[in-house]
Short mmCIF file of C-alpha atoms in Angstrom, two decimals:
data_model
loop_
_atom_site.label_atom_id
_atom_site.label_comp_id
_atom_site.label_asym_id
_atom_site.label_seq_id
_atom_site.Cartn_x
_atom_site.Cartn_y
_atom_site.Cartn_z
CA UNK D 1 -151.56 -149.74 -50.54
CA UNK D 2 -149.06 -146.67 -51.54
CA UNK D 3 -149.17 -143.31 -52.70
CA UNK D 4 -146.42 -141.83 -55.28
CA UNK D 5 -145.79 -138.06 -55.14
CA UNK D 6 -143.82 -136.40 -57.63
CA UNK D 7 -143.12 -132.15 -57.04
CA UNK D 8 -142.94 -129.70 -60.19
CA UNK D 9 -140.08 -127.22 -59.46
CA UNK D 10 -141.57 -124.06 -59.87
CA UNK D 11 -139.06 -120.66 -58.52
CA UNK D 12 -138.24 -123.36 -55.46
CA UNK D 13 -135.94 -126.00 -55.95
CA UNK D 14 -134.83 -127.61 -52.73
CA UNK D 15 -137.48 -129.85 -50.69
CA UNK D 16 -138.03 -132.35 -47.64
CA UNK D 17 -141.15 -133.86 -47.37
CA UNK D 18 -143.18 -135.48 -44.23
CA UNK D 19 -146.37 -137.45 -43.85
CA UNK D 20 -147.93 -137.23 -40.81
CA UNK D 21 -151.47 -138.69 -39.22
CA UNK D 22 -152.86 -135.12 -38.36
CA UNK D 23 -151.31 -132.20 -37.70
CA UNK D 24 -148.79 -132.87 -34.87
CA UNK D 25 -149.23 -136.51 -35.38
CA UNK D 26 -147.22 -139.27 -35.93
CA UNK D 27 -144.72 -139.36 -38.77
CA UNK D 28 -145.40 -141.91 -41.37
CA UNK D 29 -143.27 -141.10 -44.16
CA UNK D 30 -139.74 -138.48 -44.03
CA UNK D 31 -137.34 -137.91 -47.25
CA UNK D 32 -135.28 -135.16 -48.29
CA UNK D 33 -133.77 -133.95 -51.87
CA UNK D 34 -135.72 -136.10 -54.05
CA UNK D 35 -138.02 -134.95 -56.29
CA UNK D 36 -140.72 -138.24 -56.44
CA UNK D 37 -141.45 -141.11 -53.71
CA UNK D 38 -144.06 -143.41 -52.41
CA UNK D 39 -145.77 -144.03 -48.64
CA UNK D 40 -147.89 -146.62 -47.47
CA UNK D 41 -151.29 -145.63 -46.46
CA UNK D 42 -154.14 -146.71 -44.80
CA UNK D 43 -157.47 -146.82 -47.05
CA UNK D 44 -160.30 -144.01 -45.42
CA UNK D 45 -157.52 -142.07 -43.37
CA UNK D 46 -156.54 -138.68 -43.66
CA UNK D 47 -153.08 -137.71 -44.28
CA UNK D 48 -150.96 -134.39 -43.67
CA UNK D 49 -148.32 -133.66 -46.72
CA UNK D 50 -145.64 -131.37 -45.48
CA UNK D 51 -143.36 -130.11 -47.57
CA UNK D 52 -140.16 -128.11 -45.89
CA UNK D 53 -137.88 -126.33 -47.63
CA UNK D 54 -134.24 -124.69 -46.38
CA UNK D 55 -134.83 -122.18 -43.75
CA UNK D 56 -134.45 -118.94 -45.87
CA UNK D 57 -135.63 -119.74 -49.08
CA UNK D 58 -139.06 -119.48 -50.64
CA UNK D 59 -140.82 -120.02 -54.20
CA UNK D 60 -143.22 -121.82 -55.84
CA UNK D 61 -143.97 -125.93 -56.43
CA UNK D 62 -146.89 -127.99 -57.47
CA UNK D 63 -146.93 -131.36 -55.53
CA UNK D 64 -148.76 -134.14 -57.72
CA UNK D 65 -150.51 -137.41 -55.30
CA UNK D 66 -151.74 -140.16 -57.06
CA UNK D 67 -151.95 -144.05 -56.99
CA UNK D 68 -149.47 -145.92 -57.98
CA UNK D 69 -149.76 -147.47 -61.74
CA UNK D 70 -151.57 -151.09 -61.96
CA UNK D 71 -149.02 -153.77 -62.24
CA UNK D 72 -148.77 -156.50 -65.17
CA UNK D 73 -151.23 -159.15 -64.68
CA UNK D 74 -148.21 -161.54 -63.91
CA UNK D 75 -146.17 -159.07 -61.41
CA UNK D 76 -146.86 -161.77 -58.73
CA UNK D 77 -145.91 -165.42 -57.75
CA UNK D 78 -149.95 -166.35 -57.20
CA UNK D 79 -150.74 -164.88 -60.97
CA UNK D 80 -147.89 -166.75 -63.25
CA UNK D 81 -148.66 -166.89 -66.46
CA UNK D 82 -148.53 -170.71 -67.56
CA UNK D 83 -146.43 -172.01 -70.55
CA UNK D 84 -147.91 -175.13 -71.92
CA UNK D 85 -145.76 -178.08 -70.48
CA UNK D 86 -146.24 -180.15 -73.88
CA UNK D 87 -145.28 -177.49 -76.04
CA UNK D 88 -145.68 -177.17 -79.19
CA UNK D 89 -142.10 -175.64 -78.82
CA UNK D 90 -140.73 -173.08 -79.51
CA UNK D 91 -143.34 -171.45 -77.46
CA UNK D 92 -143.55 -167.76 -77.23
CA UNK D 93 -145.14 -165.87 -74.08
CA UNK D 94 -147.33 -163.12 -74.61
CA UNK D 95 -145.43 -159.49 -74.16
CA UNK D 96 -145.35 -158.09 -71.35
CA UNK D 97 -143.96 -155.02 -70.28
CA UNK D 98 -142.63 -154.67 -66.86
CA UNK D 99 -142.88 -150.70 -66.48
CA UNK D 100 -145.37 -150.77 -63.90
CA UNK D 101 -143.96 -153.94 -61.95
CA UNK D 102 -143.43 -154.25 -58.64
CA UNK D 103 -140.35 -156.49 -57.17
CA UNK D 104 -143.01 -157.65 -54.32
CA UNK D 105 -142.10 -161.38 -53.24
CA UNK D 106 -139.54 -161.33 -56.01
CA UNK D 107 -136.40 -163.85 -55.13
CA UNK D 108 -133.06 -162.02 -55.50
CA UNK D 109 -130.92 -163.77 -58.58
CA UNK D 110 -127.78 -165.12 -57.87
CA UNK D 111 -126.21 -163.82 -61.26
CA UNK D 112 -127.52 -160.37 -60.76
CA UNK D 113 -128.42 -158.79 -57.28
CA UNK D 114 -130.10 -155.55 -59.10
CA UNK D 115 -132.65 -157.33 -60.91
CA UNK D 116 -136.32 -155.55 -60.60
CA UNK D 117 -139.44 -155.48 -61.84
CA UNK D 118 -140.00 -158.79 -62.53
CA UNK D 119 -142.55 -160.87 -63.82
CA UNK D 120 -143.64 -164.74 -63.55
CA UNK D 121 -144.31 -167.63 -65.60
CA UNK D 122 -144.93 -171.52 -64.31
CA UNK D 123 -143.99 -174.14 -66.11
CA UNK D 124 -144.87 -178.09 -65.54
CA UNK D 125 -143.38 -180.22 -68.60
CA UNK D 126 -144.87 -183.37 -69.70
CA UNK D 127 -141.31 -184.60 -70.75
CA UNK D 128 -138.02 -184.88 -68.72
CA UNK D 129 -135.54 -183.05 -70.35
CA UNK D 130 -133.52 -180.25 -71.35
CA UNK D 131 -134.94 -176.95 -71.77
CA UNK D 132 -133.91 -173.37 -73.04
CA UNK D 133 -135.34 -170.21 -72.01
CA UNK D 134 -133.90 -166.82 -73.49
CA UNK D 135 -135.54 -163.17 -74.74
CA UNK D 136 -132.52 -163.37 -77.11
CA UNK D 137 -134.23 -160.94 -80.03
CA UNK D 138 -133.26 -164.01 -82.46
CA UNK D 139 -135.88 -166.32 -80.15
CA UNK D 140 -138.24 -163.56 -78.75
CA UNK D 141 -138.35 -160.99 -81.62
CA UNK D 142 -140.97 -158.86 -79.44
CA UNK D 143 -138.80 -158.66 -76.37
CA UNK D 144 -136.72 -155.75 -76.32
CA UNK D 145 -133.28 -155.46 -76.98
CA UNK D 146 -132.64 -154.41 -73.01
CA UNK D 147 -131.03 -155.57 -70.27
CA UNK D 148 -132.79 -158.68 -68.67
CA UNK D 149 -132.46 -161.44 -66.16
CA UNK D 150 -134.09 -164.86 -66.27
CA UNK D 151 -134.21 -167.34 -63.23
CA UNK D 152 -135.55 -170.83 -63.24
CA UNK D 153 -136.90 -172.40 -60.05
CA UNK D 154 -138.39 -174.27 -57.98
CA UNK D 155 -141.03 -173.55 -55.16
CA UNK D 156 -144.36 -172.35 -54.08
CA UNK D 157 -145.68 -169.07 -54.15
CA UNK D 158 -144.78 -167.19 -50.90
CA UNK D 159 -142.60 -170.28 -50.01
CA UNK D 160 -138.83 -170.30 -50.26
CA UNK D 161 -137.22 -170.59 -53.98
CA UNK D 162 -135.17 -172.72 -54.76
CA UNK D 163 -132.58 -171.37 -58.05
CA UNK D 164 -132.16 -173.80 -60.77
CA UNK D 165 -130.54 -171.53 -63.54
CA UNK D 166 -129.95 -167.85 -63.21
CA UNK D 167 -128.89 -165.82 -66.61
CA UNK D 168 -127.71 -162.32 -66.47
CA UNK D 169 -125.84 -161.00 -70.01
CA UNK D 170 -126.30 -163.51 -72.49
CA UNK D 171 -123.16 -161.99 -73.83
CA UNK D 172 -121.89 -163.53 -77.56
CA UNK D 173 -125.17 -166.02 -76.88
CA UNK D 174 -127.33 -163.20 -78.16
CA UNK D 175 -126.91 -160.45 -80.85
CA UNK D 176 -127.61 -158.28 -78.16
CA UNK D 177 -125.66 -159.06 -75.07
CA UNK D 178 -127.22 -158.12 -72.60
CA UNK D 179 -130.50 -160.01 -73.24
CA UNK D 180 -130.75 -163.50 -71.38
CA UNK D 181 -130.37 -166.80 -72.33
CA UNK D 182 -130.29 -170.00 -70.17
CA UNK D 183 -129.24 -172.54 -72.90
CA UNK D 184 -130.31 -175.52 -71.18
CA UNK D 185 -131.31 -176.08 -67.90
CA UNK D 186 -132.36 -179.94 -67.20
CA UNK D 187 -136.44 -180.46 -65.60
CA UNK D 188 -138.53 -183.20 -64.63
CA UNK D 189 -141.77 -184.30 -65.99
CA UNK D 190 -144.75 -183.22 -63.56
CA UNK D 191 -143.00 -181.00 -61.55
CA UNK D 192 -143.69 -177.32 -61.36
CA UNK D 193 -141.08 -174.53 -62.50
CA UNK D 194 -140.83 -171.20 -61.75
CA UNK D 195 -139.67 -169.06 -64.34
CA UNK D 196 -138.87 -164.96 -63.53
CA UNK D 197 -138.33 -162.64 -65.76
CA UNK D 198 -137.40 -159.06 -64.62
CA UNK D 199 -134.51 -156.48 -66.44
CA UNK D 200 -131.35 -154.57 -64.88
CA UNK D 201 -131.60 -152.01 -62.02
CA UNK D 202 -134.40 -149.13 -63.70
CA UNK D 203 -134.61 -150.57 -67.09
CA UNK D 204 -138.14 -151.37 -68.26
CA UNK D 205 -139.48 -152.62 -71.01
CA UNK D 206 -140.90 -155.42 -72.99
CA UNK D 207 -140.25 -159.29 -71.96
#
């Protein structure tokens, strides 16, 4: 698991940080002139949180440690959220919001290489066919109007991915542009689909 730190400048303003194992011990974790980060730790170990600053100065800072906010229930492959392969259509996915998502095991799209947080669906149709998928506001009214990116796939969970259809900014598809839409995207009956949704660099927000 992970810690996230965040510092509250107080008087002093300029920071490194280091994680060590015990005092003098082995480094774990070293960043400089940020103000918030995460480490990986090791559950019933004790941990040494240094925090340098430039060689003259001094002042005042409160360092904040806690654990890292729980994911969507669908932030991994293993926990897709099934849509119903015989419809009814059009079929609307519960909201999620991707906030807290994590891009853990998350395949990189082809149409958009800063894609994050995402979140899965699966998808097995009954019928061959042609299919649409979009969080165009005029097809999803409760997805936001942000920037997202949809991928259709193949493949199984911790397995390679296979990209079927990958949909960045939906552009004059969508009243707002930079939603997603894959217009149609042809899949056979009885096979499963992969379908991840995740939104533009650090935009978050609801899917």
């Amino acid at each position: 698991t992970s810690i996230q730190f965040s510092i509250v400048e107080g008087t002093q303003t300029a920071f490194g940080y280091q994680i060590l194992t015990a005092c003098g011990g082995t480094e774990v974790y070293c960043e400089g002139d940020v103000l918030s980060g995460s480490f990986a730790v090791t559950a019933n170990t004790n941990y040494i949180f240094r925090a340098l600053t430039l060689a003259t100065t001094t002042g005042t800072f409160t360092i904040c440690l806690q654990a890292p906010p729980t994911p969507p229930a669908n932030d991994l492959c293993a926990s897709s959220i099934p849509i119903p392969g015989a419809g009814p259509f059009p079929h609307l996915t519960t909201v999620v919001n991707n906030t807290n998502a994590t891009n853990t095991g998350q395949p990189t799209p082809t149409c958009q290489g800063t894609a994050n947080g995402s979140i899965w669906y699966s998808f097995t149709p009954t019928c061959s066919g042609e299919y649409r998928f979009s969080t165009c506001p005029a097809d999803a009214p409760s997805s936001g109007a942000i920037d997202h990116v949809l991928v259709v796939g193949t493949g199984v969970c911790g397995g390679a991915f296979t990209e079927l259809a990958c949909s960045d900014d939906a552009g004059a598809l969508c009243s707002n542009a930079t939603s997603s839409v894959i217009p149609s995207v042809s899949l056979n009956a009885g096979t499963t689909y992969r379908i991840v949704a995740y939104t533009y660099s650090t935009v978050r927000g609801n899917i």
